[in-house]
């Protein structure tokens, strides 16, 4: 009876998601139009490195090549205990998408001149590495400035409200 309870968590609980890395600059540089969760094909030493949190998404993007989607520029640091069987840190990694998702999502990126940007990498409740991929359009300099002005004015208003209370 106890084993059955462990397998199926209570319905009220949210599944545990363990964040590995988030691309914070993407939200500043790009306007995110749509997102999609996809799997990633990794080697054993890469999974160990991800569990240690050794991932950088700063210069990463996704490319469509030969009807497959690849994550390019993501830097997964070498795992020190893997020695001889280690991986190349910046190698392209295949993203796992269903055929209809791939044709719809990657097709939009190709036709409309949009960019596929990884927003975050995490382990889902089952312990699988997932990538949240965003379909993005680059922001112009004046758009970035406008967003910063709005955030600054909102912060000033919040400060004034706190001082009054």
mmCIF file of C-alpha atoms in Angstrom:
data_model
loop_
_atom_site.group_PDB
_atom_site.id
_atom_site.type_symbol
_atom_site.label_atom_id
_atom_site.label_comp_id
_atom_site.label_asym_id
_atom_site.label_seq_id
_atom_site.Cartn_x
_atom_site.Cartn_y
_atom_site.Cartn_z
ATOM 1 C CA UNK A 1 0.000 0.000 0.000
ATOM 2 C CA UNK A 2 2.842 2.393 0.794
ATOM 3 C CA UNK A 3 4.464 1.821 -2.598
ATOM 4 C CA UNK A 4 1.308 2.788 -4.455
ATOM 5 C CA UNK A 5 1.181 6.091 -2.586
ATOM 6 C CA UNK A 6 4.776 6.917 -3.534
ATOM 7 C CA UNK A 7 4.209 6.281 -7.242
ATOM 8 C CA UNK A 8 1.186 8.530 -7.570
ATOM 9 C CA UNK A 9 1.546 11.856 -5.763
ATOM 10 C CA UNK A 10 -1.514 13.658 -4.446
ATOM 11 C CA UNK A 11 -3.532 15.483 -7.088
ATOM 12 C CA UNK A 12 -3.078 18.843 -5.356
ATOM 13 C CA UNK A 13 0.725 18.748 -5.602
ATOM 14 C CA UNK A 14 2.525 20.344 -8.523
ATOM 15 C CA UNK A 15 5.201 18.257 -10.257
ATOM 16 C CA UNK A 16 8.737 19.078 -9.150
ATOM 17 C CA UNK A 17 10.765 20.916 -11.773
ATOM 18 C CA UNK A 18 14.464 21.494 -11.107
ATOM 19 C CA UNK A 19 15.791 24.500 -13.019
ATOM 20 C CA UNK A 20 19.307 24.090 -14.436
ATOM 21 C CA UNK A 21 19.760 27.362 -16.301
ATOM 22 C CA UNK A 22 17.687 30.291 -17.526
ATOM 23 C CA UNK A 23 18.443 32.650 -20.407
ATOM 24 C CA UNK A 24 17.548 35.958 -18.732
ATOM 25 C CA UNK A 25 18.988 38.123 -21.486
ATOM 26 C CA UNK A 26 16.628 36.554 -24.019
ATOM 27 C CA UNK A 27 13.665 38.320 -22.399
ATOM 28 C CA UNK A 28 15.533 41.634 -22.764
ATOM 29 C CA UNK A 29 16.836 41.090 -26.307
ATOM 30 C CA UNK A 30 13.806 39.397 -27.851
ATOM 31 C CA UNK A 31 10.040 39.640 -27.950
ATOM 32 C CA UNK A 32 8.815 36.105 -27.221
ATOM 33 C CA UNK A 33 5.862 35.149 -29.423
ATOM 34 C CA UNK A 34 5.418 31.468 -28.566
ATOM 35 C CA UNK A 35 7.088 28.758 -26.453
ATOM 36 C CA UNK A 36 7.475 25.007 -26.781
ATOM 37 C CA UNK A 37 8.858 22.364 -24.430
ATOM 38 C CA UNK A 38 11.130 19.813 -26.085
ATOM 39 C CA UNK A 39 13.529 17.076 -25.066
ATOM 40 C CA UNK A 40 17.277 17.098 -25.672
ATOM 41 C CA UNK A 41 19.591 14.258 -26.681
ATOM 42 C CA UNK A 42 22.549 14.122 -24.265
ATOM 43 C CA UNK A 43 25.450 11.869 -23.352
ATOM 44 C CA UNK A 44 25.988 10.592 -19.797
ATOM 45 C CA UNK A 45 28.684 13.113 -18.860
ATOM 46 C CA UNK A 46 26.476 15.955 -20.125
ATOM 47 C CA UNK A 47 23.607 14.852 -17.874
ATOM 48 C CA UNK A 48 25.956 14.735 -14.870
ATOM 49 C CA UNK A 49 27.195 18.242 -15.685
ATOM 50 C CA UNK A 50 23.615 19.520 -16.003
ATOM 51 C CA UNK A 51 22.747 18.056 -12.609
ATOM 52 C CA UNK A 52 25.658 20.111 -11.218
ATOM 53 C CA UNK A 53 24.204 23.227 -12.925
ATOM 54 C CA UNK A 54 27.149 23.719 -15.318
ATOM 55 C CA UNK A 55 25.311 25.151 -18.322
ATOM 56 C CA UNK A 56 25.471 28.484 -20.116
ATOM 57 C CA UNK A 57 22.737 29.547 -22.561
ATOM 58 C CA UNK A 58 24.135 33.048 -23.219
ATOM 59 C CA UNK A 59 24.985 32.544 -26.905
ATOM 60 C CA UNK A 60 22.706 29.589 -27.611
ATOM 61 C CA UNK A 61 20.122 29.346 -30.372
ATOM 62 C CA UNK A 62 18.329 26.587 -32.297
ATOM 63 C CA UNK A 63 18.805 25.771 -35.977
ATOM 64 C CA UNK A 64 16.833 23.598 -38.391
ATOM 65 C CA UNK A 65 19.108 21.336 -40.430
ATOM 66 C CA UNK A 66 18.000 18.361 -42.529
ATOM 67 C CA UNK A 67 14.478 18.484 -41.052
ATOM 68 C CA UNK A 68 15.837 18.252 -37.481
ATOM 69 C CA UNK A 69 16.205 20.956 -34.827
ATOM 70 C CA UNK A 70 19.647 21.398 -33.222
ATOM 71 C CA UNK A 71 20.694 23.419 -30.173
ATOM 72 C CA UNK A 72 23.847 25.338 -31.123
ATOM 73 C CA UNK A 73 26.156 27.321 -28.850
ATOM 74 C CA UNK A 74 24.977 25.944 -25.493
ATOM 75 C CA UNK A 75 28.031 25.430 -23.296
ATOM 76 C CA UNK A 76 27.796 22.383 -21.020
ATOM 77 C CA UNK A 77 31.028 22.240 -19.021
ATOM 78 C CA UNK A 78 33.027 19.013 -18.997
ATOM 79 C CA UNK A 79 32.339 16.637 -16.119
ATOM 80 C CA UNK A 80 35.667 16.206 -14.244
ATOM 81 C CA UNK A 81 35.103 12.554 -13.220
ATOM 82 C CA UNK A 82 34.363 11.440 -16.816
ATOM 83 C CA UNK A 83 38.051 11.838 -17.853
ATOM 84 C CA UNK A 84 38.496 9.842 -21.078
ATOM 85 C CA UNK A 85 34.777 9.609 -21.955
ATOM 86 C CA UNK A 86 34.032 13.322 -21.630
ATOM 87 C CA UNK A 87 32.031 15.362 -24.146
ATOM 88 C CA UNK A 88 32.856 18.427 -26.248
ATOM 89 C CA UNK A 89 31.434 21.431 -24.309
ATOM 90 C CA UNK A 90 29.952 23.376 -27.250
ATOM 91 C CA UNK A 91 28.885 20.567 -29.576
ATOM 92 C CA UNK A 92 25.481 20.858 -31.326
ATOM 93 C CA UNK A 93 22.787 18.833 -29.541
ATOM 94 C CA UNK A 94 19.667 17.411 -31.156
ATOM 95 C CA UNK A 95 16.326 18.660 -29.831
ATOM 96 C CA UNK A 96 13.541 16.091 -29.690
ATOM 97 C CA UNK A 97 10.265 17.327 -31.166
ATOM 98 C CA UNK A 98 7.260 15.648 -32.729
ATOM 99 C CA UNK A 99 7.036 15.942 -36.498
ATOM 100 C CA UNK A 100 4.028 18.281 -36.459
ATOM 101 C CA UNK A 101 5.597 20.505 -33.769
ATOM 102 C CA UNK A 102 8.845 20.651 -35.736
ATOM 103 C CA UNK A 103 7.167 21.577 -39.019
ATOM 104 C CA UNK A 104 4.901 24.206 -37.416
ATOM 105 C CA UNK A 105 7.404 25.804 -35.059
ATOM 106 C CA UNK A 106 10.527 25.660 -37.232
ATOM 107 C CA UNK A 107 8.504 26.549 -40.326
ATOM 108 C CA UNK A 108 7.325 29.778 -38.712
ATOM 109 C CA UNK A 109 10.900 30.620 -37.758
ATOM 110 C CA UNK A 110 12.095 30.099 -41.319
ATOM 111 C CA UNK A 111 9.227 31.859 -43.121
ATOM 112 C CA UNK A 112 8.815 34.928 -40.927
ATOM 113 C CA UNK A 113 12.510 35.459 -40.157
ATOM 114 C CA UNK A 114 12.101 34.661 -36.460
ATOM 115 C CA UNK A 115 14.679 33.087 -34.155
ATOM 116 C CA UNK A 116 14.465 29.950 -32.027
ATOM 117 C CA UNK A 117 16.008 30.757 -28.641
ATOM 118 C CA UNK A 118 16.333 28.416 -25.631
ATOM 119 C CA UNK A 119 14.731 30.204 -22.660
ATOM 120 C CA UNK A 120 15.470 27.656 -19.935
ATOM 121 C CA UNK A 121 16.755 24.133 -19.350
ATOM 122 C CA UNK A 122 15.351 22.044 -16.504
ATOM 123 C CA UNK A 123 14.675 18.516 -15.262
ATOM 124 C CA UNK A 124 10.980 17.637 -15.191
ATOM 125 C CA UNK A 125 9.221 15.534 -12.526
ATOM 126 C CA UNK A 126 10.334 12.301 -14.217
ATOM 127 C CA UNK A 127 13.991 13.428 -14.203
ATOM 128 C CA UNK A 128 14.231 14.091 -17.951
ATOM 129 C CA UNK A 129 16.144 17.108 -19.258
ATOM 130 C CA UNK A 130 13.845 19.518 -21.085
ATOM 131 C CA UNK A 131 14.441 22.745 -23.015
ATOM 132 C CA UNK A 132 11.875 25.542 -23.179
ATOM 133 C CA UNK A 133 12.325 26.891 -26.694
ATOM 134 C CA UNK A 134 10.954 30.310 -27.635
ATOM 135 C CA UNK A 135 9.938 31.615 -31.043
ATOM 136 C CA UNK A 136 11.311 35.157 -30.850
ATOM 137 C CA UNK A 137 11.569 38.399 -32.768
ATOM 138 C CA UNK A 138 14.500 40.703 -32.035
ATOM 139 C CA UNK A 139 13.715 43.961 -30.237
ATOM 140 C CA UNK A 140 14.926 47.289 -31.564
ATOM 141 C CA UNK A 141 16.955 49.598 -29.326
ATOM 142 C CA UNK A 142 14.041 52.000 -28.785
ATOM 143 C CA UNK A 143 11.811 49.097 -27.681
ATOM 144 C CA UNK A 144 14.365 48.039 -25.073
ATOM 145 C CA UNK A 145 14.625 51.596 -23.784
ATOM 146 C CA UNK A 146 10.851 51.900 -23.573
ATOM 147 C CA UNK A 147 10.575 48.723 -21.490
ATOM 148 C CA UNK A 148 13.304 49.972 -19.130
ATOM 149 C CA UNK A 149 11.521 53.334 -18.729
ATOM 150 C CA UNK A 150 8.234 51.622 -17.881
ATOM 151 C CA UNK A 151 9.904 49.382 -15.304
ATOM 152 C CA UNK A 152 11.704 52.371 -13.766
ATOM 153 C CA UNK A 153 8.514 54.441 -13.485
ATOM 154 C CA UNK A 154 6.636 51.473 -11.979
ATOM 155 C CA UNK A 155 9.406 51.063 -9.405
ATOM 156 C CA UNK A 156 9.186 54.785 -8.507
ATOM 157 C CA UNK A 157 5.406 54.566 -8.084
ATOM 158 C CA UNK A 158 5.739 51.486 -5.841
ATOM 159 C CA UNK A 159 8.326 53.299 -3.695
ATOM 160 C CA UNK A 160 6.068 56.332 -3.329
ATOM 161 C CA UNK A 161 3.110 54.129 -2.362
ATOM 162 C CA UNK A 162 5.184 52.312 0.288
ATOM 163 C CA UNK A 163 6.345 55.614 1.824
ATOM 164 C CA UNK A 164 2.760 56.855 2.071
ATOM 165 C CA UNK A 165 1.507 53.737 3.857
#
